[in-house]
mmCIF file of C-alpha atoms and ligand atoms in Angstrom:
data_model
loop_
_atom_site.group_PDB
_atom_site.id
_atom_site.type_symbol
_atom_site.label_atom_id
_atom_site.label_comp_id
_atom_site.label_asym_id
_atom_site.label_seq_id
_atom_site.Cartn_x
_atom_site.Cartn_y
_atom_site.Cartn_z
ATOM 1 C CA MET A 332 -6.856 -9.177 -10.533
ATOM 2 C CA LEU A 333 -6.429 -12.755 -9.628
ATOM 3 C CA ASN A 334 -7.878 -15.031 -12.219
ATOM 4 C CA ARG A 335 -8.405 -18.032 -10.032
ATOM 5 C CA SER A 336 -8.571 -20.390 -13.015
ATOM 6 C CA VAL A 337 -5.112 -19.662 -14.157
ATOM 7 C CA SER A 338 -2.910 -22.729 -14.343
ATOM 8 C CA ARG A 339 -0.289 -23.230 -11.649
ATOM 9 C CA ARG A 340 2.436 -22.402 -14.294
ATOM 10 C CA ARG A 341 0.733 -19.022 -15.010
ATOM 11 C CA PHE A 342 0.228 -18.491 -11.357
ATOM 12 C CA LEU A 343 3.823 -18.769 -10.609
ATOM 13 C CA ALA A 344 4.737 -16.609 -13.631
ATOM 14 C CA SER A 345 2.399 -13.977 -12.506
ATOM 15 C CA SER A 346 3.382 -14.192 -8.832
ATOM 16 C CA VAL A 347 6.886 -13.797 -9.967
ATOM 17 C CA ALA A 348 6.051 -10.869 -12.234
ATOM 18 C CA ALA A 349 4.567 -9.281 -9.155
ATOM 19 C CA ILE A 350 7.362 -10.119 -6.846
ATOM 20 C CA GLY A 351 9.867 -8.787 -9.376
ATOM 21 C CA ALA A 352 8.116 -5.399 -9.695
ATOM 22 C CA ALA A 353 11.182 -3.470 -8.479
ATOM 23 C CA SER A 354 13.167 -5.054 -11.352
ATOM 24 C CA LEU A 355 11.050 -6.545 -14.002
ATOM 25 C CA ALA A 356 14.257 -7.958 -15.535
ATOM 26 C CA ARG A 357 14.343 -10.472 -12.605
ATOM 27 C CA PHE A 358 11.271 -12.211 -13.968
ATOM 28 C CA GLY A 359 12.984 -15.352 -15.403
ATOM 29 C CA SER A 360 15.337 -16.100 -12.483
ATOM 30 C CA SER A 361 12.580 -15.696 -9.859
ATOM 31 C CA LEU A 362 10.359 -18.247 -11.468
ATOM 32 C CA SER A 363 12.546 -21.181 -10.442
ATOM 33 C CA LEU A 364 13.037 -19.671 -6.991
ATOM 34 C CA ALA A 365 9.298 -19.595 -6.516
ATOM 35 C CA ALA A 366 9.000 -23.185 -7.572
ATOM 36 C CA ASP A 367 11.574 -24.098 -4.824
ATOM 37 C CA VAL A 368 9.128 -23.071 -2.150
ATOM 38 C CA ALA A 369 6.061 -24.828 -3.430
ATOM 39 C CA SER A 370 5.695 -26.849 -0.348
ATOM 40 C CA PRO A 371 6.772 -24.778 2.742
ATOM 41 C CA ALA A 372 7.232 -26.631 5.926
ATOM 42 C CA ARG A 373 4.741 -24.238 7.717
ATOM 43 C CA LYS A 374 2.809 -21.225 6.574
ATOM 44 C CA LEU A 375 3.692 -17.859 8.172
ATOM 45 C CA GLY A 376 1.315 -17.055 10.965
ATOM 46 C CA PHE A 377 -0.117 -13.544 10.753
ATOM 47 C CA ALA A 378 -1.618 -11.534 13.700
ATOM 48 C CA PHE A 379 -3.951 -8.785 12.531
ATOM 49 C CA VAL A 380 -4.022 -5.596 14.706
ATOM 50 C CA GLY A 381 -7.083 -3.692 14.172
ATOM 51 C CA ILE A 382 -10.101 -5.495 12.518
ATOM 52 C CA GLY A 383 -11.883 -2.563 10.821
ATOM 53 C CA ASN A 384 -13.128 -2.250 7.256
ATOM 54 C CA PHE A 385 -9.940 -2.912 5.420
ATOM 55 C CA ALA A 386 -8.770 -5.900 7.477
ATOM 56 C CA THR A 387 -12.299 -7.406 7.557
ATOM 57 C CA HIS A 388 -13.267 -6.984 3.920
ATOM 58 C CA GLU A 389 -9.877 -7.177 2.106
ATOM 59 C CA LEU A 390 -6.929 -8.491 4.051
ATOM 60 C CA LEU A 391 -8.497 -11.485 5.806
ATOM 61 C CA PRO A 392 -10.233 -12.684 2.581
ATOM 62 C CA GLY A 393 -6.973 -12.109 0.793
ATOM 63 C CA ILE A 394 -4.823 -14.149 3.261
ATOM 64 C CA ALA A 395 -7.391 -16.932 3.033
ATOM 65 C CA ASN A 396 -6.149 -17.312 -0.587
ATOM 66 C CA CYS A 397 -2.416 -17.219 0.266
ATOM 67 C CA LYS A 398 -0.133 -20.236 -0.220
ATOM 68 C CA TYR A 399 2.532 -19.295 2.301
ATOM 69 C CA CYS A 400 0.659 -17.273 4.973
ATOM 70 C CA GLU A 401 -2.351 -17.852 7.332
ATOM 71 C CA PRO A 402 -4.141 -15.850 9.957
ATOM 72 C CA VAL A 403 -3.333 -17.073 13.495
ATOM 73 C CA ALA A 404 -4.214 -14.215 15.841
ATOM 74 C CA LEU A 405 -6.215 -11.013 16.161
ATOM 75 C CA VAL A 406 -5.656 -7.871 18.216
ATOM 76 C CA SER A 407 -8.912 -5.908 18.744
ATOM 77 C CA GLY A 408 -10.698 -3.696 21.186
ATOM 78 C CA HIS A 409 -13.956 -5.278 20.423
ATOM 79 C CA LEU A 410 -14.048 -8.852 21.750
ATOM 80 C CA ASP A 411 -17.409 -9.897 20.104
ATOM 81 C CA ASN A 412 -16.263 -8.896 16.659
ATOM 82 C CA ALA A 413 -12.940 -10.556 17.183
ATOM 83 C CA LYS A 414 -14.548 -13.797 18.207
ATOM 84 C CA ARG A 415 -16.919 -13.675 15.052
ATOM 85 C CA VAL A 416 -13.874 -13.085 12.815
ATOM 86 C CA ALA A 417 -11.801 -15.781 14.619
ATOM 87 C CA ALA A 418 -14.610 -18.354 14.028
ATOM 88 C CA LYS A 419 -14.834 -17.482 10.353
ATOM 89 C CA TYR A 420 -11.096 -17.913 9.796
ATOM 90 C CA LYS A 421 -10.601 -20.814 12.166
ATOM 91 C CA ILE A 422 -8.375 -18.782 14.465
ATOM 92 C CA ASP A 423 -7.900 -20.189 17.964
ATOM 93 C CA PRO A 424 -10.028 -17.945 20.324
ATOM 94 C CA LYS A 425 -7.069 -18.208 22.792
ATOM 95 C CA PHE A 426 -5.134 -16.158 20.246
ATOM 96 C CA ILE A 427 -7.404 -13.099 20.556
ATOM 97 C CA TYR A 428 -5.505 -10.168 22.075
ATOM 98 C CA ASN A 429 -6.552 -6.667 23.060
ATOM 99 C CA TYR A 430 -4.621 -3.432 23.160
ATOM 100 C CA ASP A 431 -3.744 -3.893 26.794
ATOM 101 C CA ASN A 432 -2.132 -7.282 26.494
ATOM 102 C CA TYR A 433 -0.857 -6.760 23.013
ATOM 103 C CA ASP A 434 2.831 -7.141 24.095
ATOM 104 C CA SER A 435 2.220 -10.671 25.252
ATOM 105 C CA ILE A 436 2.219 -11.707 21.587
ATOM 106 C CA ARG A 437 5.958 -12.169 22.264
ATOM 107 C CA ASP A 438 5.096 -15.445 24.072
ATOM 108 C CA ASN A 439 3.141 -16.857 21.084
ATOM 109 C CA PRO A 440 5.574 -18.686 18.611
ATOM 110 C CA ALA A 441 2.642 -19.315 16.133
ATOM 111 C CA ILE A 442 2.789 -15.501 15.277
ATOM 112 C CA ASP A 443 5.600 -14.706 12.811
ATOM 113 C CA VAL A 444 4.190 -11.505 11.280
ATOM 114 C CA VAL A 445 2.192 -8.764 12.864
ATOM 115 C CA TYR A 446 0.064 -6.750 10.360
ATOM 116 C CA ILE A 447 -0.881 -3.272 11.638
ATOM 117 C CA VAL A 448 -4.218 -2.118 10.238
ATOM 118 C CA LEU A 449 -4.896 0.701 12.725
ATOM 119 C CA PRO A 450 -5.475 4.484 12.100
ATOM 120 C CA ASN A 451 -2.195 6.067 10.719
ATOM 121 C CA GLY A 452 -1.216 7.911 13.945
ATOM 122 C CA MET A 453 -0.940 4.449 15.686
ATOM 123 C CA HIS A 454 1.203 2.748 13.119
ATOM 124 C CA ALA A 455 4.552 3.745 14.628
ATOM 125 C CA GLU A 456 3.782 2.727 18.252
ATOM 126 C CA TYR A 457 2.240 -0.661 17.304
ATOM 127 C CA THR A 458 5.156 -1.377 14.902
ATOM 128 C CA VAL A 459 7.849 -0.678 17.356
ATOM 129 C CA ARG A 460 5.994 -2.830 20.003
ATOM 130 C CA ALA A 461 5.731 -5.664 17.458
ATOM 131 C CA PHE A 462 9.415 -5.544 16.801
ATOM 132 C CA ALA A 463 10.041 -5.476 20.624
ATOM 133 C CA ALA A 464 7.987 -8.660 20.737
ATOM 134 C CA GLY A 465 10.356 -10.254 18.231
ATOM 135 C CA LYS A 466 7.933 -10.329 15.175
ATOM 136 C CA HIS A 467 8.238 -9.232 11.569
ATOM 137 C CA VAL A 468 5.811 -6.389 10.739
ATOM 138 C CA MET A 469 3.602 -5.475 7.832
ATOM 139 C CA CYS A 470 2.132 -2.039 8.302
ATOM 140 C CA GLU A 471 -0.481 -0.255 6.257
ATOM 141 C CA LYS A 472 0.011 2.883 4.255
ATOM 142 C CA PRO A 473 0.792 5.623 4.972
ATOM 143 C CA MET A 474 3.556 4.145 6.949
ATOM 144 C CA ALA A 475 3.183 6.769 9.734
ATOM 145 C CA ASN A 476 2.318 10.407 10.366
ATOM 146 C CA THR A 477 5.957 11.861 10.063
ATOM 147 C CA VAL A 478 9.372 11.071 8.691
ATOM 148 C CA ALA A 479 10.632 10.774 12.290
ATOM 149 C CA GLU A 480 8.125 8.030 13.099
ATOM 150 C CA CYS A 481 9.006 6.236 9.896
ATOM 151 C CA GLN A 482 12.751 6.341 10.843
ATOM 152 C CA GLN A 483 11.905 5.145 14.415
ATOM 153 C CA MET A 484 10.024 2.067 12.857
ATOM 154 C CA ILE A 485 12.945 1.271 10.579
ATOM 155 C CA ASP A 486 15.395 1.532 13.388
ATOM 156 C CA ALA A 487 13.286 -0.618 15.668
ATOM 157 C CA GLY A 488 13.083 -3.318 12.921
ATOM 158 C CA LYS A 489 16.882 -3.234 12.473
ATOM 159 C CA GLY A 490 17.490 -3.302 16.156
ATOM 160 C CA ALA A 491 15.290 -6.392 16.483
ATOM 161 C CA GLY A 492 16.722 -8.128 13.393
ATOM 162 C CA LYS A 493 13.237 -8.313 11.949
ATOM 163 C CA LYS A 494 11.768 -7.061 8.612
ATOM 164 C CA LEU A 495 9.253 -4.379 7.811
ATOM 165 C CA GLN A 496 6.979 -4.199 4.683
ATOM 166 C CA ILE A 497 4.507 -1.511 4.016
ATOM 167 C CA GLY A 498 0.954 -2.240 2.544
ATOM 168 C CA TYR A 499 1.662 -0.924 -0.936
ATOM 169 C CA ARG A 500 -0.608 -3.330 -2.684
ATOM 170 C CA MET A 501 -0.237 -1.670 -6.082
ATOM 171 C CA HIS A 502 3.356 -2.993 -6.231
ATOM 172 C CA TRP A 503 1.856 -6.366 -6.921
ATOM 173 C CA ASP A 504 -1.010 -5.337 -9.240
ATOM 174 C CA ALA A 505 -0.763 -7.027 -12.686
ATOM 175 C CA ALA A 506 -2.085 -4.155 -14.775
ATOM 176 C CA THR A 507 0.216 -1.757 -13.023
ATOM 177 C CA LEU A 508 3.269 -4.065 -13.557
ATOM 178 C CA ALA A 509 2.297 -4.473 -17.243
ATOM 179 C CA CYS A 510 2.256 -0.765 -17.567
ATOM 180 C CA ILE A 511 5.579 -0.318 -15.845
ATOM 181 C CA ASP A 512 6.986 -2.976 -18.163
ATOM 182 C CA ALA A 513 5.644 -1.152 -21.221
ATOM 183 C CA LEU A 514 7.170 2.109 -20.055
ATOM 184 C CA ARG A 515 10.567 0.564 -19.366
ATOM 185 C CA LYS A 516 10.588 -0.916 -22.881
ATOM 186 C CA ASN A 517 9.946 2.601 -24.289
ATOM 187 C CA GLU A 518 6.660 1.437 -25.967
ATOM 188 C CA ILE A 519 5.359 4.963 -25.828
ATOM 189 C CA GLY A 520 8.660 6.523 -26.443
ATOM 190 C CA LYS A 521 10.484 8.906 -23.988
ATOM 191 C CA LEU A 522 8.371 9.663 -20.946
ATOM 192 C CA GLU A 523 7.369 13.254 -20.742
ATOM 193 C CA ILE A 524 4.286 13.838 -18.519
ATOM 194 C CA ILE A 525 2.491 11.777 -15.853
ATOM 195 C CA GLU A 526 -0.929 12.726 -14.604
ATOM 196 C CA THR A 527 -2.285 10.896 -11.551
ATOM 197 C CA ALA A 528 -5.607 11.576 -9.729
ATOM 198 C CA THR A 529 -7.077 9.781 -6.668
ATOM 199 C CA GLY A 530 -9.924 10.800 -4.512
ATOM 200 C CA PHE A 531 -13.377 10.060 -3.092
ATOM 201 C CA SER A 532 -16.037 11.895 -1.320
ATOM 202 C CA ILE A 533 -15.618 11.244 2.321
ATOM 203 C CA GLY A 534 -18.587 10.794 4.663
ATOM 204 C CA ASP A 535 -18.905 10.829 8.406
ATOM 205 C CA PRO A 536 -17.190 13.958 9.852
ATOM 206 C CA LYS A 537 -16.442 12.018 13.050
ATOM 207 C CA GLN A 538 -14.268 9.325 11.522
ATOM 208 C CA TRP A 539 -10.541 9.106 12.415
ATOM 209 C CA ARG A 540 -9.481 9.919 8.686
ATOM 210 C CA LEU A 541 -10.648 13.517 9.467
ATOM 211 C CA ASN A 542 -8.895 13.739 12.823
ATOM 212 C CA ARG A 543 -5.442 15.310 12.398
ATOM 213 C CA LYS A 544 -3.835 13.416 15.293
ATOM 214 C CA LEU A 545 -5.034 9.997 14.091
ATOM 215 C CA ALA A 546 -4.716 10.680 10.360
ATOM 216 C CA GLY A 547 -1.605 12.848 10.115
ATOM 217 C CA GLY A 548 -3.333 14.989 7.475
ATOM 218 C CA GLY A 549 -6.254 14.887 4.976
ATOM 219 C CA CYS A 550 -6.637 13.493 1.570
ATOM 220 C CA MET A 551 -2.931 13.554 0.817
ATOM 221 C CA MET A 552 -1.999 11.096 3.564
ATOM 222 C CA ASP A 553 -4.860 8.662 2.821
ATOM 223 C CA ILE A 554 -5.557 8.637 -0.953
ATOM 224 C CA GLY A 555 -3.085 11.238 -2.372
ATOM 225 C CA ILE A 556 -0.322 8.839 -1.438
ATOM 226 C CA TYR A 557 -1.374 6.607 -4.322
ATOM 227 C CA SER A 558 -1.002 9.451 -6.774
ATOM 228 C CA LEU A 559 2.492 10.178 -5.331
ATOM 229 C CA SER A 560 3.596 6.528 -5.255
ATOM 230 C CA ALA A 561 2.292 6.068 -8.874
ATOM 231 C CA ALA A 562 4.319 9.036 -10.153
ATOM 232 C CA ARG A 563 7.317 7.354 -8.566
ATOM 233 C CA TYR A 564 6.865 3.811 -9.947
ATOM 234 C CA LEU A 565 5.511 4.907 -13.362
ATOM 235 C CA SER A 566 8.540 7.267 -13.947
ATOM 236 C CA GLY A 567 11.007 4.891 -12.166
ATOM 237 C CA GLU A 568 12.719 8.017 -10.712
ATOM 238 C CA GLU A 569 12.767 10.003 -7.473
ATOM 239 C CA PRO A 570 11.515 13.578 -7.647
ATOM 240 C CA THR A 571 13.920 16.411 -7.021
ATOM 241 C CA GLU A 572 11.375 19.282 -6.507
ATOM 242 C CA VAL A 573 7.747 19.585 -5.491
ATOM 243 C CA PHE A 574 5.237 22.388 -5.654
ATOM 244 C CA ALA A 575 1.782 21.985 -3.909
ATOM 245 C CA ASN A 576 -1.524 23.528 -3.103
ATOM 246 C CA THR A 577 -4.046 22.393 -0.592
ATOM 247 C CA TYR A 578 -7.668 23.570 -0.049
ATOM 248 C CA GLN A 579 -9.855 23.200 2.902
ATOM 249 C CA ASP A 580 -13.339 24.646 3.421
ATOM 250 C CA THR A 581 -13.538 24.838 7.175
ATOM 251 C CA SER A 582 -17.217 25.614 7.055
ATOM 252 C CA ASP A 583 -17.717 21.959 6.012
ATOM 253 C CA PRO A 584 -17.841 19.862 9.249
ATOM 254 C CA ARG A 585 -15.593 17.303 7.588
ATOM 255 C CA PHE A 586 -12.656 19.617 6.992
ATOM 256 C CA LYS A 587 -12.203 21.361 10.276
ATOM 257 C CA GLU A 588 -8.812 19.712 10.825
ATOM 258 C CA VAL A 589 -7.507 18.427 7.506
ATOM 259 C CA GLU A 590 -7.242 19.396 3.857
ATOM 260 C CA GLN A 591 -9.938 18.272 1.303
ATOM 261 C CA HIS A 592 -7.917 18.741 -1.849
ATOM 262 C CA CYS A 593 -4.168 18.618 -2.448
ATOM 263 C CA ASP A 594 -2.544 19.072 -5.870
ATOM 264 C CA PHE A 595 1.035 18.826 -6.413
ATOM 265 C CA GLN A 596 3.566 18.882 -9.180
ATOM 266 C CA LEU A 597 6.751 16.763 -9.150
ATOM 267 C CA LYS A 598 9.970 17.276 -11.247
ATOM 268 C CA PHE A 599 12.150 14.226 -12.004
ATOM 269 C CA PRO A 600 15.792 14.261 -12.935
ATOM 270 C CA SER A 601 15.166 13.082 -16.551
ATOM 271 C CA GLY A 602 12.801 16.070 -17.164
ATOM 272 C CA VAL A 603 9.675 14.071 -16.609
ATOM 273 C CA GLN A 604 7.023 16.165 -14.847
ATOM 274 C CA ALA A 605 4.145 14.704 -12.727
ATOM 275 C CA SER A 606 0.891 16.517 -12.159
ATOM 276 C CA CYS A 607 -0.987 14.958 -9.321
ATOM 277 C CA LEU A 608 -4.409 15.444 -7.781
ATOM 278 C CA SER A 609 -6.047 14.114 -4.584
ATOM 279 C CA SER A 610 -9.333 14.891 -2.989
ATOM 280 C CA TYR A 611 -11.706 13.953 -0.096
ATOM 281 C CA ALA A 612 -14.546 15.795 -1.854
ATOM 282 C CA THR A 613 -14.775 14.058 -5.260
ATOM 283 C CA PRO A 614 -14.110 10.724 -6.843
ATOM 284 C CA LEU A 615 -10.893 10.729 -8.905
ATOM 285 C CA ASN A 616 -9.100 7.572 -10.120
ATOM 286 C CA ARG A 617 -7.083 7.656 -13.286
ATOM 287 C CA TYR A 618 -3.381 7.595 -14.281
ATOM 288 C CA VAL A 619 -2.177 8.654 -17.690
ATOM 289 C CA VAL A 620 1.453 8.546 -18.838
ATOM 290 C CA HIS A 621 2.316 10.598 -21.924
ATOM 291 C CA GLY A 622 5.426 9.691 -24.017
ATOM 292 C CA SER A 623 6.974 10.983 -27.129
ATOM 293 C CA LYS A 624 5.286 8.383 -29.246
ATOM 294 C CA GLY A 625 1.924 7.834 -27.491
ATOM 295 C CA TYR A 626 0.301 7.349 -24.002
ATOM 296 C CA CYS A 627 -0.818 4.695 -21.480
ATOM 297 C CA VAL A 628 -3.813 4.683 -19.262
ATOM 298 C CA LEU A 629 -4.425 2.882 -15.964
ATOM 299 C CA GLU A 630 -8.149 3.159 -15.084
ATOM 300 C CA PRO A 631 -9.008 2.989 -12.247
ATOM 301 C CA GLY A 632 -5.502 4.001 -11.338
ATOM 302 C CA GLN A 633 -5.772 2.171 -8.022
ATOM 303 C CA ALA A 634 -8.362 -0.333 -6.905
ATOM 304 C CA TYR A 635 -8.484 -3.632 -5.107
ATOM 305 C CA HIS A 636 -9.429 -5.429 -8.222
ATOM 306 C CA GLY A 637 -10.230 -4.777 -11.895
ATOM 307 C CA ILE A 638 -7.499 -2.247 -13.016
ATOM 308 C CA LYS A 639 -7.524 -1.890 -16.780
ATOM 309 C CA PHE A 640 -4.393 -1.021 -18.766
ATOM 310 C CA SER A 641 -4.554 0.595 -22.184
ATOM 311 C CA LYS A 642 -1.857 1.796 -24.560
ATOM 312 C CA THR A 643 -1.772 3.560 -27.795
ATOM 313 C CA GLU A 644 -0.751 1.733 -30.972
ATOM 314 C CA LYS A 645 -0.267 4.076 -33.946
ATOM 315 C CA GLY A 646 -2.256 6.710 -32.095
ATOM 316 C CA VAL A 647 -5.224 4.451 -31.124
ATOM 317 C CA LEU A 648 -5.800 3.559 -27.466
ATOM 318 C CA LYS A 649 -6.192 -0.160 -27.150
ATOM 319 C CA PRO A 650 -6.828 -2.363 -23.977
ATOM 320 C CA VAL A 651 -4.008 -4.770 -23.060
ATOM 321 C CA ASP A 652 -4.844 -8.127 -21.588
ATOM 322 C CA VAL A 653 -3.013 -8.952 -18.313
ATOM 323 C CA VAL A 654 -3.076 -11.937 -15.893
ATOM 324 C CA GLY A 655 -1.747 -11.772 -12.384
ATOM 325 C CA VAL A 656 -2.207 -12.644 -8.781
ATOM 326 C CA ASP A 657 -4.582 -10.922 -6.339
ATOM 327 C CA GLN A 658 -2.783 -7.868 -4.895
ATOM 328 C CA PHE A 659 -3.244 -9.088 -1.269
ATOM 329 C CA VAL A 660 -1.984 -12.575 -2.077
ATOM 330 C CA GLY A 661 0.901 -10.892 -3.758
ATOM 331 C CA GLU A 662 1.895 -8.644 -0.965
ATOM 332 C CA MET A 663 1.577 -11.351 1.866
ATOM 333 C CA ASP A 664 2.936 -14.344 -0.082
ATOM 334 C CA GLY A 665 5.573 -11.935 -1.470
ATOM 335 C CA PHE A 666 6.716 -11.082 2.016
ATOM 336 C CA ALA A 667 6.715 -14.768 2.990
ATOM 337 C CA LEU A 668 8.935 -15.611 0.036
ATOM 338 C CA ALA A 669 11.284 -12.650 0.714
ATOM 339 C CA LEU A 670 11.559 -13.864 4.322
ATOM 340 C CA ALA A 671 12.413 -17.321 3.028
ATOM 341 C CA GLY A 672 15.167 -15.759 0.937
ATOM 342 C CA LYS A 673 13.359 -16.721 -2.293
ATOM 343 C CA ALA A 674 12.393 -13.231 -3.507
ATOM 344 C CA PRO A 675 13.614 -9.622 -3.138
ATOM 345 C CA PHE A 676 12.063 -7.581 -0.306
ATOM 346 C CA MET A 677 9.597 -5.125 -1.814
ATOM 347 C CA ALA A 678 7.718 -2.189 -0.312
ATOM 348 C CA THR A 679 10.265 -1.819 2.468
ATOM 349 C CA GLY A 680 10.189 0.717 5.249
ATOM 350 C CA GLU A 681 12.593 2.889 3.304
ATOM 351 C CA GLU A 682 9.919 3.005 0.468
ATOM 352 C CA GLY A 683 7.387 4.204 2.969
ATOM 353 C CA LEU A 684 9.785 6.708 4.498
ATOM 354 C CA GLN A 685 10.580 8.057 0.948
ATOM 355 C CA ASP A 686 6.839 8.763 0.357
ATOM 356 C CA MET A 687 6.540 10.386 3.819
ATOM 357 C CA ARG A 688 9.598 12.654 3.087
ATOM 358 C CA ILE A 689 7.960 13.839 -0.120
ATOM 359 C CA ILE A 690 4.493 14.228 1.598
ATOM 360 C CA GLU A 691 6.166 16.477 4.232
ATOM 361 C CA ALA A 692 7.756 18.500 1.337
ATOM 362 C CA ILE A 693 4.294 18.741 -0.266
ATOM 363 C CA TYR A 694 2.709 20.151 2.934
ATOM 364 C CA ALA A 695 5.681 22.609 3.361
ATOM 365 C CA SER A 696 5.180 23.832 -0.230
ATOM 366 C CA ALA A 697 1.499 24.261 0.263
ATOM 367 C CA ARG A 698 2.132 26.188 3.483
ATOM 368 C CA SER A 699 4.797 28.527 2.047
ATOM 369 C CA GLY A 700 3.497 28.845 -1.605
ATOM 370 C CA ALA A 701 7.011 28.059 -2.801
ATOM 371 C CA SER A 702 8.458 24.988 -4.409
ATOM 372 C CA VAL A 703 10.520 22.768 -2.199
ATOM 373 C CA LYS A 704 13.696 20.899 -3.339
ATOM 374 C CA LEU A 705 14.117 17.359 -2.251
HETATM 375 P P1 NAD B 1880 -11.173 1.458 10.096
HETATM 376 O O1 NAD B 1880 -11.710 2.675 10.850
HETATM 377 O O2 NAD B 1880 -12.161 0.674 9.343
HETATM 378 O O3 NAD B 1880 -10.482 0.395 11.071
HETATM 379 C C1 NAD B 1880 -9.573 0.939 12.086
HETATM 380 C C2 NAD B 1880 -9.415 -0.111 13.180
HETATM 381 O O4 NAD B 1880 -8.569 0.478 14.220
HETATM 382 C C3 NAD B 1880 -10.688 -0.555 13.881
HETATM 383 O O5 NAD B 1880 -10.559 -1.903 14.169
HETATM 384 C C4 NAD B 1880 -10.672 0.210 15.186
HETATM 385 O O6 NAD B 1880 -11.495 -0.396 16.202
HETATM 386 C C5 NAD B 1880 -9.243 0.302 15.524
HETATM 387 N N1 NAD B 1880 -8.868 1.428 16.311
HETATM 388 C C6 NAD B 1880 -8.077 1.271 17.456
HETATM 389 N N2 NAD B 1880 -8.002 2.441 18.033
HETATM 390 C C7 NAD B 1880 -8.660 3.344 17.280
HETATM 391 C C8 NAD B 1880 -8.817 4.634 17.525
HETATM 392 N N3 NAD B 1880 -8.276 5.445 18.481
HETATM 393 N N4 NAD B 1880 -9.685 5.312 16.628
HETATM 394 C C9 NAD B 1880 -10.235 4.656 15.520
HETATM 395 N N5 NAD B 1880 -10.068 3.361 15.364
HETATM 396 C C10 NAD B 1880 -9.182 2.656 16.326
HETATM 397 O O7 NAD B 1880 -9.998 1.925 9.194
HETATM 398 P P2 NAD B 1880 -9.487 1.155 7.870
HETATM 399 O O8 NAD B 1880 -10.096 1.592 6.636
HETATM 400 O O9 NAD B 1880 -9.491 -0.312 8.102
HETATM 401 O O10 NAD B 1880 -7.898 1.681 7.848
HETATM 402 C C11 NAD B 1880 -7.014 1.119 8.677
HETATM 403 C C12 NAD B 1880 -5.549 1.378 8.112
HETATM 404 O O11 NAD B 1880 -5.498 0.693 6.857
HETATM 405 C C13 NAD B 1880 -5.208 2.920 7.810
HETATM 406 O O12 NAD B 1880 -3.789 3.082 8.061
HETATM 407 C C14 NAD B 1880 -5.545 3.000 6.350
HETATM 408 O O13 NAD B 1880 -4.836 3.924 5.716
HETATM 409 C C15 NAD B 1880 -5.157 1.563 5.849
HETATM 410 N N6 NAD B 1880 -5.906 1.196 4.574
HETATM 411 C C16 NAD B 1880 -5.219 0.826 3.594
HETATM 412 C C17 NAD B 1880 -5.839 0.418 2.401
HETATM 413 C C18 NAD B 1880 -5.118 -0.087 1.178
HETATM 414 O O14 NAD B 1880 -5.570 -0.193 0.243
HETATM 415 N N7 NAD B 1880 -3.752 -0.444 1.380
HETATM 416 C C19 NAD B 1880 -7.214 0.465 2.344
HETATM 417 C C20 NAD B 1880 -7.930 0.999 3.397
HETATM 418 C C21 NAD B 1880 -7.277 1.297 4.510
#
């Protein structure tokens, strides 16, 4: 969680810790790089496509705290709402687009990055069109509904010579990074078992998250992806085999089209096993990593703010203090720094594609009742 009173030195250190998540060893060298871009000539201009709950309540307030990014345009089907949001964030009303004139963003040089915050089933189309308009893209998770769509998005970015980042905000979370750091330093010994659980009780049966075409699936696509992604970043490995079960009570109006529970096991090359749960019917939010000498807990496992990291010392679980940047500042400023050549690219399209490959294997295993090799 961003501690807004941290000194600039600590801010840079924590930004860099975040930006170096893929390789925490990069911490020191990235610090001076971040300092180089303390005064960028111009902030990167972001256009937000879809101003629903997440864009309104998290991403727009998040970008308002960014050092290297600012909101400059909105794409929405609801003009009145877009005008209200534009006024709040001092966005020129001339830069409000709708889904019909979306492609004309190509003529607006103030837009550097298009941030896609639409239902999952629309991510691929709107990403490909943003690349065709010559813009970089940030796209929310899950990257798309299928592996084929993810590949299409990556190819479109390469074809346009533009970059793609997926909205994996946990890659910038300070408690998560501290936990990964402790695991890589063998502070709980050799890793053995990872338990991840993410879920919530979903409401309105008419919402797009419960519509297969728009959501791509049920709890696994929306919230189970956090359990999956965590098993990958906590182990630091890629799974080689998956076994999964889904459950769906079709007499519940919410679960006519998509699964309500999905539990899955992952095997990793080192022998680490992950046991992962996701649900649209009950709140779940805890990650536990068991090693040969102790265990670590992230609780909640994923949240916008306030994740707590604890670790055993001589058998006793103790909280660990961490300081870091806000996840949304981390992901957007991190993208800006990477585009400026000052930090590595994180949460790339390939990362989103890898999650989607595993999710397709999870669904295949649940359908067949057999494990699936990856
Ligand atoms: P939402 O329903 O609140 O907003 C969706 C937006 O898409 C709205 O502005 C809506 O008007 C627009 N839209 C355009 N066409 C639509 C259609 N056919 N049906 C429904 N909406 C349509 O959803 P949200 O919670 O803001 O989620 C948007 C995206 O962000 C999803 O991909 C979701 O997975 C992702 N998300 C990510 C996080 C995160 O922590 N990274 C959190 C929440 C949501």
